[in-house]
Amino acid sequence: MSALPEIRVRPVTDIGGQSAPAGNPLSRKEQEQLRDIAKVLDCKPGTTLYSQGEQARHVYLIAEGIIRVNHCEETGHRQILVFRVPGDFCGIPHEGHYFNFAETVSNALLYRFEWVQMQQVFLTEPHLQLVLLGKILHDYRQAQMRISSLGQQNTCQRLASFLLDFIAIPEFFDAERSRLTLPVNRFDLADYLGTAPESTARAFAKIENLGLIRRITARRIDILDKTGLRMLNRTPRRRNSGHPDTASFKKHEPADLKRYESVLACK
Amino acid sequence: MSALPEIRVRPVTDIGGQSAPAGNPLSRKEQEQLRDIAKVLDCKPGTTLYSQGEQARHVYLIAEGIIRVNHCEETGHRQILVFRVPGDFCGIPHEGHYFNFAETVSNALLYRFEWVQMQQVFLTEPHLQLVLLGKILHDYRQAQMRISSLGQQNTCQRLASFLLDFIAIPEFFDAERSRLTLPVNRFDLADYLGTAPESTARAFAKIENLGLIRRITARRIDILDKTGLRMLNRTPRRRNSGHPDTASFKKHEPADLKRYESVLACK
DNA sequence: CGCGCCATTGAGCGGGTTCAACGTAAGTGG
DNA sequence: CCACTTACGTTGAACCCGCTCAATGGCGCG
């Protein structure tokens, strides 16, 4: 088992202000403990790791590849909750069952743990549990941002947010050429954004017309104006919300906002 | 300090299949430990516990009342993420700062903890940390359901989901009379559902016309057909999603579905 | 090189937003 | 206790974004 690569958790700068170091938050000892109970899996694209409602025994840690985690409504409609990348966990049980589906989008290399065994390790290694707590808190924040996004932003803005999220991951963004390689097709993207694939295409067309991106192919996109993408989200979707007397979030307007008037107008 | 009432955490049946007992998941010893570092607060309606972006030092546990947790976009638009009820935590920091606003909706009684002190307790009481982990996991699942709801359901369906959520909390639902007392006004509800207040009113009118509820006042609502409310969510909002070859969620149709044809048609 | 699937665009429709007006409930002070 | 006041809630009408169905275009794979 010692021939395995390092067990890496994607670092999260969380847990009450003590920013984690940029490297692997797992100590050598914790890695050993995990390695002892880990099974390594190599999966082809389209493999289902687990299904919604199933009895949950295993937790997964992604070493390579990308996983799509989605939840299905009773109607059969699919909402992609999150795309998982290396260093992320998935499959933590909810009342003993899986709460959603997890499927590989690309080839993937995974560590699989028995959840009960992992909980045993937690009791002797409280710090490891803190690391997991930090990861879950991070995911929770991310989920909250998506709630906000789905509730308050229109399709273009949600697409812009999505692009910005993936620009932040070096694996998908070549900063040199400013070229983004999307790991998913339009169907998956639409289900992630909560729209139809056609609407996604139209949103791409719109922000391309604004000069913010250029589509090379469907999956390869040059980012022409990252700031412009951020500015898109400055435009409200709806008139107003909340009472006037509610504590609201007065934002300091940056001075160079005029440059992005056309973006903010957003036709 | 020992004159304080029991420190109660709303139980969550989670943590890998071992359903928690229905009572308070905190042991007597854990309660003592928490009580030692707790400060009790009594708040009027409309009090801001903390603000988005602020330095985060405290975590709150609700003893009585209801708290609204909302996130504000750069546009100033407000999305209510969750309503917090007794036994829930809020204010867990994100990178040393609060990630959203928390405001009392009604009178509220709160325990306030220093987050760093609480983390100290975690290291000596791993089980307490497991309890918190369970709470956060629960919140995370709830957030995922809202993502799904906002992405896949229309306004009526989201309203129905909201009503069903609050029917499940005895504090707000008088099962005897089948009467629900909403703890929030239409503005808050609209920002929770991600719509305009007018759309919320129209959604109420629609499901009243379907015979599922009756509005006594804006805040008092008789639930006439709980099953019908659940059936509403069976109607897809959009044509289709996902590839045909994706593992999809084939649901067994209950036999008495015909009774709710009018609801499922949903005009 | 050709087939098939994915992506894009067009046209029409429906749900939701917006602005405006009206109805209603609760709270206040005379 | 009632009239006043104000804020909240509801309804109407017009507009617009996004959904749907359909057809065409283009990339990738065998």
Coordinates of C-alpha atoms (C1' of nucleotides) in Angstrom, one line a residue, chain D:
Chain D
dC1 C1' -63.2 52.8 21.4
dC2 C1' -62.8 54.6 17.0
dA3 C1' -60.6 57.2 13.3
dC4 C1' -56.4 57.7 11.5
dT5 C1' -52.2 56.1 9.7
dT6 C1' -49.1 53.3 7.7
dA7 C1' -47.2 49.3 6.0
dC8 C1' -48.4 45.0 4.1
dG9 C1' -50.9 42.1 0.9
dT10 C1' -53.4 41.3 -3.2
dT11 C1' -54.9 41.9 -7.9
dG12 C1' -54.7 43.8 -12.8
dA13 C1' -52.2 44.7 -17.3
dA14 C1' -48.2 44.9 -20.1
dC15 C1' -43.7 43.5 -21.0
dC16 C1' -39.8 40.4 -21.2
dC17 C1' -36.9 36.5 -20.2
dG18 C1' -36.5 31.8 -20.7
dC19 C1' -38.8 27.4 -22.2
dT20 C1' -40.2 24.6 -26.0
dC21 C1' -40.2 22.6 -30.5
dA22 C1' -37.9 22.5 -34.8
dA23 C1' -34.2 22.9 -38.1
dT24 C1' -29.5 23.7 -39.2
dG25 C1' -24.5 23.7 -38.3
dG26 C1' -20.2 21.8 -36.7
dC27 C1' -17.1 19.0 -34.0
dG28 C1' -15.3 14.4 -33.0
dC29 C1' -15.0 9.7 -33.6
dG30 C1' -14.8 5.4 -36.0

